[in-house]
XYZ file of N, CA and C in Angstrom:
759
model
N 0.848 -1.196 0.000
C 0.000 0.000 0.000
C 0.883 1.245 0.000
N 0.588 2.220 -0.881
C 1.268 3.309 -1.263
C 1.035 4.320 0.018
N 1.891 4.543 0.480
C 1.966 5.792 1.532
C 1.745 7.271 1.391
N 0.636 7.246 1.740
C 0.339 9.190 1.462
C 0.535 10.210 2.446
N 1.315 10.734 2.238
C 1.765 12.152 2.906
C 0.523 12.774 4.130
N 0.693 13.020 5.297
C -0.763 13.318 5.865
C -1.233 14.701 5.345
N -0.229 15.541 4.565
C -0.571 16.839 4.605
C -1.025 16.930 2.919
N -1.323 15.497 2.335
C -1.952 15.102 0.982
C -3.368 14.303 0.977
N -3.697 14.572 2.357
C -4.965 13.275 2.462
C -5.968 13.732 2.242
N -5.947 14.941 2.400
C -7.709 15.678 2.081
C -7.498 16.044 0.872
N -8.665 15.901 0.157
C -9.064 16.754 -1.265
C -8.114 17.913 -1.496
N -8.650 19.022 -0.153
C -8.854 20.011 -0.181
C -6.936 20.273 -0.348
N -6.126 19.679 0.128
C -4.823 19.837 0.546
C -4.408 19.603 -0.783
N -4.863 18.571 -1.806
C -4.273 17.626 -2.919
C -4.307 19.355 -4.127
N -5.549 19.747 -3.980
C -5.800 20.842 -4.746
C -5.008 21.800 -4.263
N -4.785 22.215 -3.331
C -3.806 23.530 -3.118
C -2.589 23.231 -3.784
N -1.885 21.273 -3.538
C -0.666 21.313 -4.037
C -0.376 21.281 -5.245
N -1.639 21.216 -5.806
C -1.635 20.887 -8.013
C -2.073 22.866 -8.603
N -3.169 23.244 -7.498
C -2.912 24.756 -8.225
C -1.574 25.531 -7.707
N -0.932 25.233 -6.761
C 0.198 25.722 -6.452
C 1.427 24.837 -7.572
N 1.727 23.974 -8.544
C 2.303 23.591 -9.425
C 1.843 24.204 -10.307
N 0.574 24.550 -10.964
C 0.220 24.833 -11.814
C 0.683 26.661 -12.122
N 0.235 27.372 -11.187
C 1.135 28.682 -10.982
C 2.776 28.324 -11.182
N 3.343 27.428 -10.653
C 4.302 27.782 -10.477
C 5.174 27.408 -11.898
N 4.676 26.390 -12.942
C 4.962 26.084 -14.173
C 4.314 26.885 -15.093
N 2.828 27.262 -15.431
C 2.137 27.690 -15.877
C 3.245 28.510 -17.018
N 2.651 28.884 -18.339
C 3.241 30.231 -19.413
C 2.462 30.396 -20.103
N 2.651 31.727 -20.081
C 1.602 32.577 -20.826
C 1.490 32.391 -22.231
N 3.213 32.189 -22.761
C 2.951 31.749 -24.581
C 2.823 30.992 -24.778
N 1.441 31.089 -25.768
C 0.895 30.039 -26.130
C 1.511 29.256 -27.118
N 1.941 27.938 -27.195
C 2.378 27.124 -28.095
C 1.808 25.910 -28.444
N 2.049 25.174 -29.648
C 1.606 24.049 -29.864
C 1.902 22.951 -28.339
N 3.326 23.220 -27.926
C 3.224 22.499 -27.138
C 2.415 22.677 -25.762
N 2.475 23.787 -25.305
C 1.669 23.963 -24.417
C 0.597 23.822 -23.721
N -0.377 24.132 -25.649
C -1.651 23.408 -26.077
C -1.484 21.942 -25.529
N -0.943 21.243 -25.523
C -0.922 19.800 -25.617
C -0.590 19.656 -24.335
N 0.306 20.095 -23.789
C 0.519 20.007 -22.139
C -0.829 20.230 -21.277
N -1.633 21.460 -21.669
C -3.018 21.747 -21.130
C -4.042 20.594 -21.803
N -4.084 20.016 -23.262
C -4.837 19.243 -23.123
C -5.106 17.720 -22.152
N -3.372 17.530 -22.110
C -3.355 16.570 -21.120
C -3.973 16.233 -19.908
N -3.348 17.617 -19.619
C -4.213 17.838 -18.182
C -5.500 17.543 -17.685
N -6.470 18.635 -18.547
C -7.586 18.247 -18.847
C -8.072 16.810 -18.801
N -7.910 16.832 -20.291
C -8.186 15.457 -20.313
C -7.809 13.442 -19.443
N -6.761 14.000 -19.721
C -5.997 12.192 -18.714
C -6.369 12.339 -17.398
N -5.595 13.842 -16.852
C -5.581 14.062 -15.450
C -6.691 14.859 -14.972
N -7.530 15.119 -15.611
C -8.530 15.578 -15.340
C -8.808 16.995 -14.568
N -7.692 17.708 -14.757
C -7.483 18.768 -13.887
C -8.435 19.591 -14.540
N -9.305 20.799 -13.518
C -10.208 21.668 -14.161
C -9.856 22.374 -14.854
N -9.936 22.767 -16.164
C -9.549 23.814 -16.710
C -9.773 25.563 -16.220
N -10.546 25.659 -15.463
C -10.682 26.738 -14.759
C -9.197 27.389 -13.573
N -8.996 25.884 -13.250
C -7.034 25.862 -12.054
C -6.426 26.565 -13.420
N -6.326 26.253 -14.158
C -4.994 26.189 -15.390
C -5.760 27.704 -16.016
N -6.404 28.531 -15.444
C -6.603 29.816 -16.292
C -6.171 30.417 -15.423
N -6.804 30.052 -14.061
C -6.547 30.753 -12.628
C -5.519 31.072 -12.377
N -4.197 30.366 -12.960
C -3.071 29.890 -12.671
C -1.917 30.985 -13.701
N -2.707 31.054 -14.737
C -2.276 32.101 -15.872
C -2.743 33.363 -15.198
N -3.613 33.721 -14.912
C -4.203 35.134 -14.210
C -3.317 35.328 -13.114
N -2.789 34.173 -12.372
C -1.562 35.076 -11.618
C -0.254 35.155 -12.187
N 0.366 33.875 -12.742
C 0.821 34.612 -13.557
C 1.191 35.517 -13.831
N 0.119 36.493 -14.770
C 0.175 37.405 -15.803
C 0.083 38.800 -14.376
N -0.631 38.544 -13.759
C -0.670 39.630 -12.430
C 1.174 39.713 -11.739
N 1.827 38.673 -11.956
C 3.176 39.111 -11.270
C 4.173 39.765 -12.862
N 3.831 38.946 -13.698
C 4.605 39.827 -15.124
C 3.731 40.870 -15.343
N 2.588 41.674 -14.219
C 2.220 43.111 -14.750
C 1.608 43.222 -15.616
N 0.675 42.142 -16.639
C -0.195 42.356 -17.886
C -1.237 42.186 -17.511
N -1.725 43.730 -17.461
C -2.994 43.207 -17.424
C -4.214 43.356 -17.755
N -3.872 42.907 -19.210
C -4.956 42.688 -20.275
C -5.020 40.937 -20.031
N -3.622 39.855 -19.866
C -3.939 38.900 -19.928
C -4.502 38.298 -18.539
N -4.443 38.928 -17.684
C -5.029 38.475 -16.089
C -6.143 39.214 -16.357
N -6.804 40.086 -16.979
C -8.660 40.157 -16.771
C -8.724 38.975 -17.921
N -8.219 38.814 -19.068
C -8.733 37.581 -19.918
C -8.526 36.199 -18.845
N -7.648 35.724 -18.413
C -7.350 34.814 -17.773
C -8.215 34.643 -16.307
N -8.431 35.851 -15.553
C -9.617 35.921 -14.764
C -10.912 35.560 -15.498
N -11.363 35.863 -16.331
C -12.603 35.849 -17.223
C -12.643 34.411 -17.325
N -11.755 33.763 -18.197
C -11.751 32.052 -18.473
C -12.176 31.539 -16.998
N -11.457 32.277 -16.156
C -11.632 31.454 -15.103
C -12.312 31.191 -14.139
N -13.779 31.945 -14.724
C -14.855 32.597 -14.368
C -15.212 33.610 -13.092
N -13.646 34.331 -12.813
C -13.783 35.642 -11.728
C -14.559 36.746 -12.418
N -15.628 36.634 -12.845
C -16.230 37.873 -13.200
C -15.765 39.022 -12.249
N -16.195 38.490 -10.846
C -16.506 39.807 -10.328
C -14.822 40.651 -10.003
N -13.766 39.671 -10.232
C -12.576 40.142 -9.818
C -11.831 41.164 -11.612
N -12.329 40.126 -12.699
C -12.199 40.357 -13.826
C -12.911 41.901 -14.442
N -14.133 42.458 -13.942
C -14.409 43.457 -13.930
C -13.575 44.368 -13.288
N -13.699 44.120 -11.909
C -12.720 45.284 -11.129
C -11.613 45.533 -11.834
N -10.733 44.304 -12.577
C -9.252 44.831 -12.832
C -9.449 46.143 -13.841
N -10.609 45.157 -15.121
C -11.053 46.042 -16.451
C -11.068 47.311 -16.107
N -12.091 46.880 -15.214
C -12.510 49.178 -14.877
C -11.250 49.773 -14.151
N -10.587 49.112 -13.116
C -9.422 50.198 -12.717
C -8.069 50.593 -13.734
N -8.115 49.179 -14.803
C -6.957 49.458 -15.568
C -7.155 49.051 -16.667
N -7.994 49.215 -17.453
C -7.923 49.073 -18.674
C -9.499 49.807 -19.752
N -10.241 50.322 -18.677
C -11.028 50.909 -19.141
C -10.834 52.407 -19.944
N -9.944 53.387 -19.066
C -9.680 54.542 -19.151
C -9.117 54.863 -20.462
N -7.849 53.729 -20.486
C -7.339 54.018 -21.713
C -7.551 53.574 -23.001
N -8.646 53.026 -23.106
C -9.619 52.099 -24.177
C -9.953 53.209 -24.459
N -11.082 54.211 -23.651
C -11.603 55.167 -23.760
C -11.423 56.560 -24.044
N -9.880 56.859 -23.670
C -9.226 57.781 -24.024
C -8.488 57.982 -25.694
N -8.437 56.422 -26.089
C -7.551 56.382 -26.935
C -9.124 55.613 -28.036
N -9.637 55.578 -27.814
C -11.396 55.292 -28.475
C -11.101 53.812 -29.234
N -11.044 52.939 -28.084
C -10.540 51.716 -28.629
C -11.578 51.160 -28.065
N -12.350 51.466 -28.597
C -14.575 50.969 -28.113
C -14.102 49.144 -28.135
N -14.081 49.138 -29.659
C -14.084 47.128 -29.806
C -13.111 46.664 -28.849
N -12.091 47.118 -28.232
C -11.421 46.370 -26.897
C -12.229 45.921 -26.059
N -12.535 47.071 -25.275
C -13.112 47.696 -24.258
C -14.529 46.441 -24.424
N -15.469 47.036 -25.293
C -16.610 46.235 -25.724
C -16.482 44.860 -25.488
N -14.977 44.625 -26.002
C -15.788 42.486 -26.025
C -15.054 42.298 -24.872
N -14.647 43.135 -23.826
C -14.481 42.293 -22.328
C -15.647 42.502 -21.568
N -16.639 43.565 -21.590
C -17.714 44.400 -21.339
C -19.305 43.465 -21.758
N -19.068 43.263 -22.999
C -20.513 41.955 -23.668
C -19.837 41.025 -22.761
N -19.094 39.933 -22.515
C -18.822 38.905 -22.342
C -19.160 38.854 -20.686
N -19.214 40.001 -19.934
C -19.613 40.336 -18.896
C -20.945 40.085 -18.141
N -21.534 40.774 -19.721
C -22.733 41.515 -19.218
C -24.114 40.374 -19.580
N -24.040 38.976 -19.896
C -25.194 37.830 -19.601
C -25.341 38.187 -17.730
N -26.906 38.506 -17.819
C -27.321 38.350 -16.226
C -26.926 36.936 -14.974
N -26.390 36.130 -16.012
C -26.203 35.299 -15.080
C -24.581 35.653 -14.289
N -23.847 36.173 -15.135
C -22.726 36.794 -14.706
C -22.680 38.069 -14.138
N -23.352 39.511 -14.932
C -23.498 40.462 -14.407
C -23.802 40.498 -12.944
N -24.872 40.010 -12.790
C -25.489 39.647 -11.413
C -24.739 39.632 -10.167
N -23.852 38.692 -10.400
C -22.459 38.766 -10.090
C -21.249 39.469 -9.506
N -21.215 40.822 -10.228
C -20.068 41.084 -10.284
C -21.184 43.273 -9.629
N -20.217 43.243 -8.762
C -20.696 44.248 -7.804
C -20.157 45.854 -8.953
N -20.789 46.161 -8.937
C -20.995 47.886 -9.057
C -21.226 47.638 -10.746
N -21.539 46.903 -11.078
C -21.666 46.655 -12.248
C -22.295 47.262 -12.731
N -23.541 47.766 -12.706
C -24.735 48.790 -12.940
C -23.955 50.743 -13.042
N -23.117 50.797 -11.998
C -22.726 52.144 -12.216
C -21.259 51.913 -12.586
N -20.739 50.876 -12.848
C -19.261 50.821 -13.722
C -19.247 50.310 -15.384
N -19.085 48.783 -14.900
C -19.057 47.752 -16.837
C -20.468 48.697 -17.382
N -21.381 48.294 -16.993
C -22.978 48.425 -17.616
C -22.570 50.349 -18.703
N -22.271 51.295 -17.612
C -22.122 52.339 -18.174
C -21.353 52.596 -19.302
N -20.050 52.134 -18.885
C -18.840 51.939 -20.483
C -19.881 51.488 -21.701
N -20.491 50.503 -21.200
C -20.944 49.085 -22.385
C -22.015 50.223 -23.156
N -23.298 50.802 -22.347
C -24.050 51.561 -22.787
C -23.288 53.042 -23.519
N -22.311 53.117 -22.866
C -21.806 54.555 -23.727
C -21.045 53.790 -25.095
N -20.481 52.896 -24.908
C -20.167 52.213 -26.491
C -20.888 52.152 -27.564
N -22.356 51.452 -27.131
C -23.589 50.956 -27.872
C -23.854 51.929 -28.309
N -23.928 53.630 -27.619
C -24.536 54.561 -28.232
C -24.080 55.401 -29.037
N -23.129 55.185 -29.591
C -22.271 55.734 -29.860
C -22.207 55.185 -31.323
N -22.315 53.438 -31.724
C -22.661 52.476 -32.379
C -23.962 53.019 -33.089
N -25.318 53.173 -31.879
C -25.856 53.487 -32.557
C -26.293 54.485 -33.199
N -25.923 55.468 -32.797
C -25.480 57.046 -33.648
C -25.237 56.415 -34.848
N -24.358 56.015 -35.363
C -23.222 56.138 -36.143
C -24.293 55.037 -37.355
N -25.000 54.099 -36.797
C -25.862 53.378 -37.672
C -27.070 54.090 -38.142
N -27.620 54.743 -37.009
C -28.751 55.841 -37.832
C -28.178 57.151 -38.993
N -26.862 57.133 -38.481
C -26.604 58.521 -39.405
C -26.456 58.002 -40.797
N -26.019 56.442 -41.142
C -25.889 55.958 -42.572
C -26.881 55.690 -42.729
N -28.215 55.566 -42.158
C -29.203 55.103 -42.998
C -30.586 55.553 -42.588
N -31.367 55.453 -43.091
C -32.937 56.185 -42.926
C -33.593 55.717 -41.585
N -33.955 56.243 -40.493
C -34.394 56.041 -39.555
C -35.665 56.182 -38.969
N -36.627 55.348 -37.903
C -37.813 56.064 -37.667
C -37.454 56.590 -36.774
N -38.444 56.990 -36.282
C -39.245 58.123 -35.592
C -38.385 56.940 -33.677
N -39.157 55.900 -34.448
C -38.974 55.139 -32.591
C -37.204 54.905 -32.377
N -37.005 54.695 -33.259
C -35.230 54.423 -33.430
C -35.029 55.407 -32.223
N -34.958 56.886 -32.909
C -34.925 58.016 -32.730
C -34.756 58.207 -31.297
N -35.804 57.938 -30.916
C -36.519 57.854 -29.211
C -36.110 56.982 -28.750
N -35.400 55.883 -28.978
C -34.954 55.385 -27.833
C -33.865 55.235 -27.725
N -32.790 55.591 -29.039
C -31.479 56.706 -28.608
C -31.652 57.969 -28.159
N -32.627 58.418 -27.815
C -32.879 59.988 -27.289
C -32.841 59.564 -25.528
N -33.739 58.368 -25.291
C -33.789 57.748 -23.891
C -32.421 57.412 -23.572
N -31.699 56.465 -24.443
C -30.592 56.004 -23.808
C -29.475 57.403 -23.618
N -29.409 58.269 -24.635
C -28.318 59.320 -24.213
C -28.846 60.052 -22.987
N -29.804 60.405 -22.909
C -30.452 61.421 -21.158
C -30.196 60.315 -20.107
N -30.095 59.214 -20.672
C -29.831 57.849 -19.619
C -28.284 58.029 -19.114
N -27.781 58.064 -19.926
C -26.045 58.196 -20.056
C -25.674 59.484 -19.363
N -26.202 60.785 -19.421
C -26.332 62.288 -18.662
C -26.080 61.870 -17.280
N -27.384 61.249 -16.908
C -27.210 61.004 -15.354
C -26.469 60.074 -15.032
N -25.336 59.097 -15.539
C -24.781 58.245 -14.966
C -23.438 58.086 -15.032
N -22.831 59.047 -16.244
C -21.216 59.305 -16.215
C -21.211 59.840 -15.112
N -21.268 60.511 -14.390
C -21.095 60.695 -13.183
C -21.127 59.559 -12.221
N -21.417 58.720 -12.464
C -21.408 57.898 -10.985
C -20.233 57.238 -11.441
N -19.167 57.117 -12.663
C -18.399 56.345 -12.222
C -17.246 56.838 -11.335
N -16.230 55.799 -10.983
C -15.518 56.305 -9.938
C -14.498 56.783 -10.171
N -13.660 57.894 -9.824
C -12.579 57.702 -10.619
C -10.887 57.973 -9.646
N -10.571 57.023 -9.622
C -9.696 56.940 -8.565
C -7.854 57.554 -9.299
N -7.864 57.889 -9.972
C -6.475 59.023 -10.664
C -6.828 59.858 -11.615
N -5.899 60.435 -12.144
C -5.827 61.448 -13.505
C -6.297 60.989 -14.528
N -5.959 59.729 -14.825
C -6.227 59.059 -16.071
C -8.039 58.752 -16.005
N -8.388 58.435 -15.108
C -9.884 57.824 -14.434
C -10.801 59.239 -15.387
N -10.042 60.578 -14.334
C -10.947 61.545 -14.903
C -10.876 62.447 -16.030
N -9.702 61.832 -16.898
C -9.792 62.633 -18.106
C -11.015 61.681 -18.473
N -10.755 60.276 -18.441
C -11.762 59.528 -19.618
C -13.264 60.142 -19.362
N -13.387 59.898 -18.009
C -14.600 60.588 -17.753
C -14.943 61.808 -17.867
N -14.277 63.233 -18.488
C -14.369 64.068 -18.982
C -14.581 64.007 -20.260
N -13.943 62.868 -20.977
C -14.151 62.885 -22.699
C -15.649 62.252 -22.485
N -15.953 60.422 -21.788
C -17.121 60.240 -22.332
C -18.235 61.627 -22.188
N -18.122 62.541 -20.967
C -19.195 63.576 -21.272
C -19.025 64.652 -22.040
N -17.999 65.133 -22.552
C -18.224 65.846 -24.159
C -18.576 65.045 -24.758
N -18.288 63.947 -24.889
C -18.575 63.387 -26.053
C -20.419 62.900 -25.918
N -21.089 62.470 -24.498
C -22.444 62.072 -24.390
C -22.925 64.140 -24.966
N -22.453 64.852 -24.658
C -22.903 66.079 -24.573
C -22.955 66.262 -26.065
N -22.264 66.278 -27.010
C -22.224 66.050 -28.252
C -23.507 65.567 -29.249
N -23.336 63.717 -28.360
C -24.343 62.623 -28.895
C -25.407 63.706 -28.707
N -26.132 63.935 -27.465
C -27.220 64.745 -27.524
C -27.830 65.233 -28.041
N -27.197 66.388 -28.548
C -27.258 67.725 -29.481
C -27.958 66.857 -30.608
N -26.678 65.885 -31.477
C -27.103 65.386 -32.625
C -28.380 65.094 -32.479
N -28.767 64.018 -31.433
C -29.927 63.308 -31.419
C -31.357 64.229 -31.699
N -30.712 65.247 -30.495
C -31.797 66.288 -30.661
C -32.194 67.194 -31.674
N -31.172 67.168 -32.552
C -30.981 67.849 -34.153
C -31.871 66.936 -35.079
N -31.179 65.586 -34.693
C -32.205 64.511 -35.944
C -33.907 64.836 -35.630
N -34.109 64.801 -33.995
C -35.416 64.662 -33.900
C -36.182 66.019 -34.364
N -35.580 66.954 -34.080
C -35.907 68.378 -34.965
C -35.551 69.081 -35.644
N -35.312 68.106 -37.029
C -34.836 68.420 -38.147
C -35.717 68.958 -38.558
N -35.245 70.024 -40.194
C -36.698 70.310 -41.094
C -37.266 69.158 -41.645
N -38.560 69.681 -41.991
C -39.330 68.788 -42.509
C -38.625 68.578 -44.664
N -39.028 67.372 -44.542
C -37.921 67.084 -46.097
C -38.495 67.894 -46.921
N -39.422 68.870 -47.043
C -39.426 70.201 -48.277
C -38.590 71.029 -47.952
N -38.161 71.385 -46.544
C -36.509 72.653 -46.804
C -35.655 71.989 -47.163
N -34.720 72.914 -47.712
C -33.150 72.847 -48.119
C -31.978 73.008 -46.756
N -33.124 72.686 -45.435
C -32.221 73.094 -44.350
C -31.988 71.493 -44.007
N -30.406 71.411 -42.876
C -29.960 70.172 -42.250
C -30.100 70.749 -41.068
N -29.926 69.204 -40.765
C -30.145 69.476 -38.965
C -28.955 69.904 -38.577
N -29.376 71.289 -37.978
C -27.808 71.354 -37.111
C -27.949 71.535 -35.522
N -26.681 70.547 -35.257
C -26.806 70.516 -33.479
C -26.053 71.670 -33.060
N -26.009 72.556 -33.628
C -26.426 74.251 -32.546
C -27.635 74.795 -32.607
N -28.178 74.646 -33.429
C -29.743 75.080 -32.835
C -30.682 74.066 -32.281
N -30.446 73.428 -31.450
C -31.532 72.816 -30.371
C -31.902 73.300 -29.839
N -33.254 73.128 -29.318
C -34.171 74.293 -28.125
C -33.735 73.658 -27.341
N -33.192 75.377 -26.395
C -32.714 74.983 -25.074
C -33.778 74.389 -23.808
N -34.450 74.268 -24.057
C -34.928 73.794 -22.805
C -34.830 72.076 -23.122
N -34.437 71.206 -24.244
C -33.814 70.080 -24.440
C -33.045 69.959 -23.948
N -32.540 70.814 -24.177
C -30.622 70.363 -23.862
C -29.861 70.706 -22.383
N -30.580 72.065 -22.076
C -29.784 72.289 -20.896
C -29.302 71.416 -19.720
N -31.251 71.054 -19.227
C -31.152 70.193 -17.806
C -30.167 68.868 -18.293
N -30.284 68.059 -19.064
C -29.440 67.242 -19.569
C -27.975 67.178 -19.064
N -27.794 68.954 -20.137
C -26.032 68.882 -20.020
C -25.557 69.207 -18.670
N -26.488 69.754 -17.628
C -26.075 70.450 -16.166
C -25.387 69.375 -15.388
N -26.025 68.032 -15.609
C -25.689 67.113 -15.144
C -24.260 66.465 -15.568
N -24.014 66.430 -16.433
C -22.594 65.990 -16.975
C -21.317 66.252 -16.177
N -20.400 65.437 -16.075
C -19.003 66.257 -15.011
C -17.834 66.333 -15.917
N -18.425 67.406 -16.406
C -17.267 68.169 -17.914
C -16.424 69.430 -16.861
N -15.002 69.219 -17.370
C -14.025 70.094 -16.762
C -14.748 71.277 -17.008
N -14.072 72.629 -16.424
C -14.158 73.568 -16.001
C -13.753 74.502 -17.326
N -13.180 74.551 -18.332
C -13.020 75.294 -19.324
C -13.854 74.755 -20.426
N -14.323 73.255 -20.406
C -15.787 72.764 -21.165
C -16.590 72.904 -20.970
N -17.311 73.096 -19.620
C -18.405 73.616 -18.886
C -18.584 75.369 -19.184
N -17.541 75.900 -19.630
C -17.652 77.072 -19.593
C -18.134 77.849 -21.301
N -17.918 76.601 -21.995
C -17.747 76.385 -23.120
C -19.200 76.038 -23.481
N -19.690 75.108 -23.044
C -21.351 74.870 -22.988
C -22.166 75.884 -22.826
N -21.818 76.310 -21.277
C -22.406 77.424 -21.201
C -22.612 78.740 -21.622
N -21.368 79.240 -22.396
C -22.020 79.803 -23.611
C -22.545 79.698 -24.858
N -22.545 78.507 -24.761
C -23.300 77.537 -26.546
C -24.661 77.400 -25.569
N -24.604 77.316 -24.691
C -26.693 77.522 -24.304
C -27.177 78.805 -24.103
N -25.914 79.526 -23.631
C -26.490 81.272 -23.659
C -26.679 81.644 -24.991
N -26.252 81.106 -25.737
C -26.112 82.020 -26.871
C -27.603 81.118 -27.983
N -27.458 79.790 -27.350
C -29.313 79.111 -28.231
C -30.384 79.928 -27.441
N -29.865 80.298 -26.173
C -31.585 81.095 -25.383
C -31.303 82.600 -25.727
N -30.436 83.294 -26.258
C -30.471 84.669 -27.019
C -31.295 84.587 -28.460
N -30.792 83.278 -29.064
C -31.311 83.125 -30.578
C -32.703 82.524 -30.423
N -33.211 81.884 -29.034
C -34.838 81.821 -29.138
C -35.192 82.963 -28.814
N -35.014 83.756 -27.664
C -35.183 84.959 -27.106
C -35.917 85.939 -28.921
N -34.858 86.357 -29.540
C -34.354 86.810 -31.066
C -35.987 86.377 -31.779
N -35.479 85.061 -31.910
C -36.819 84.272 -32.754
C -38.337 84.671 -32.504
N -38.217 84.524 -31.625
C -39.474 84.369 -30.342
C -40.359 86.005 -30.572
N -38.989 87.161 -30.229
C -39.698 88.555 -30.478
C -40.084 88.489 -31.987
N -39.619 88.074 -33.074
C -39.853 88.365 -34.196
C -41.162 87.886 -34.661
């Protein structure tokens, strides 16, 4: 009879000593052979494939990457740890540098309720990025092609949606709050347009919609809410003084 170690007799002990091998061999480049080393595993030895991602996510957390420790968290089904990394380090600069499709497919892959659910602040962190992506998407699909009326409206809902909620994200450095200064020029922007398409001329003028003349009482309460720096804010605010002079103007005539 084969002699087992007492500090190998429980399950629970056998697993600490195979994910503690598995970290400690584990590599990140992927190779044919590697492939084959992990299928082994799997398969003969039956090891979970979830240890052998887990195992890459630290890993990749002591070589400092970490794009491959939220992927490697993700495989390894840490949603809720795999979010946190996304949003503290890898969201900002997706966003700064408008690298939406990054950002996006760690964000969808997130966001099934059975996972979302999951993963804490999700609603005022992932959820917000994901929705400011989409809208942005869908701008960009109504402007190539003929749109109704409902389209219209419920990109009009989702951007006043987006108003009140760049603000709640968090932003813990410099980098945190530039991004969050661009997504709200930039939701402040979406707006305008939206509000331009919805009160465009009617197709007998020769006029386009332009997003400086929106009626201010659209746009203002909207943009008040936004947490746009202090020389953009100042900047708004005379692009709304100057639409309530030109209704003011209109209005006497």
């Amino acid at each position: 009879m084969r002699f087992i170690p007492a500090d190998l007799s429980s399950y629970s002990m056998r697993e600490k000593a195979v994910r503690e091998l598995l970290t400690r061999h584990c590599q990140l480049l992927e190779t044919p052979e590697s492939w084959a080393k992990e299928t082994f595993l799997t398969e003969k030895l039956c090891v979970p494939a979830e240890w052998i991602h887990e195992a890459k996510a630290v890993r990749a957390h002591m070589e400092s990457d970490k794009h491959l420790e939220a992927l490697y968290l993700f495989k390894a089904g840490h949603w809720n740890r795999c979010h946190r990394l996304i949003i503290r380090h890898l969201a900002s600069d997706a966003i700064i540098n408008e690298n939406y499709d990054y950002l996006k497919g760690f964000l969808e892959d997130l966001a099934p309720p059975e996972r979302s659910s999951l993963i804490q602040d999700w609603e005022t962190s992932g959820l917000v990025y994901l929705d400011y992506i989409r809208v942005i998407e869908m701008l960009h699909h109504i402007q190539q092609v003929d749109c109704s009326g409902y389209e219209l409206e419920q990109l009009h809902t989702k951007v006043t949606s987006l108003c009140n909620r760049v603000e709640q994200i968090q932003c813990h450095n410099a980098k945190d709050r530039l991004a969050q200064s661009d997504m709200a020029k930039r939701v402040a922007n979406l707006l305008r347009v939206v509000l331009s398409l919805q009160h465009a001329p009617d197709a007998t003028s020769d006029s386009t919609p332009d997003p400086q003349r929106v009626p201010l009482r659209l746009l203002a309460p909207h943009i008040g809410r936004l947490p746009m720096p202090e020389d953009y804010a100042l900047e708004e605010l005379r692009g709304l003084t100057q639409s309530y002079l030109r209704e003011l103007t209109v209005g006497s005539q």
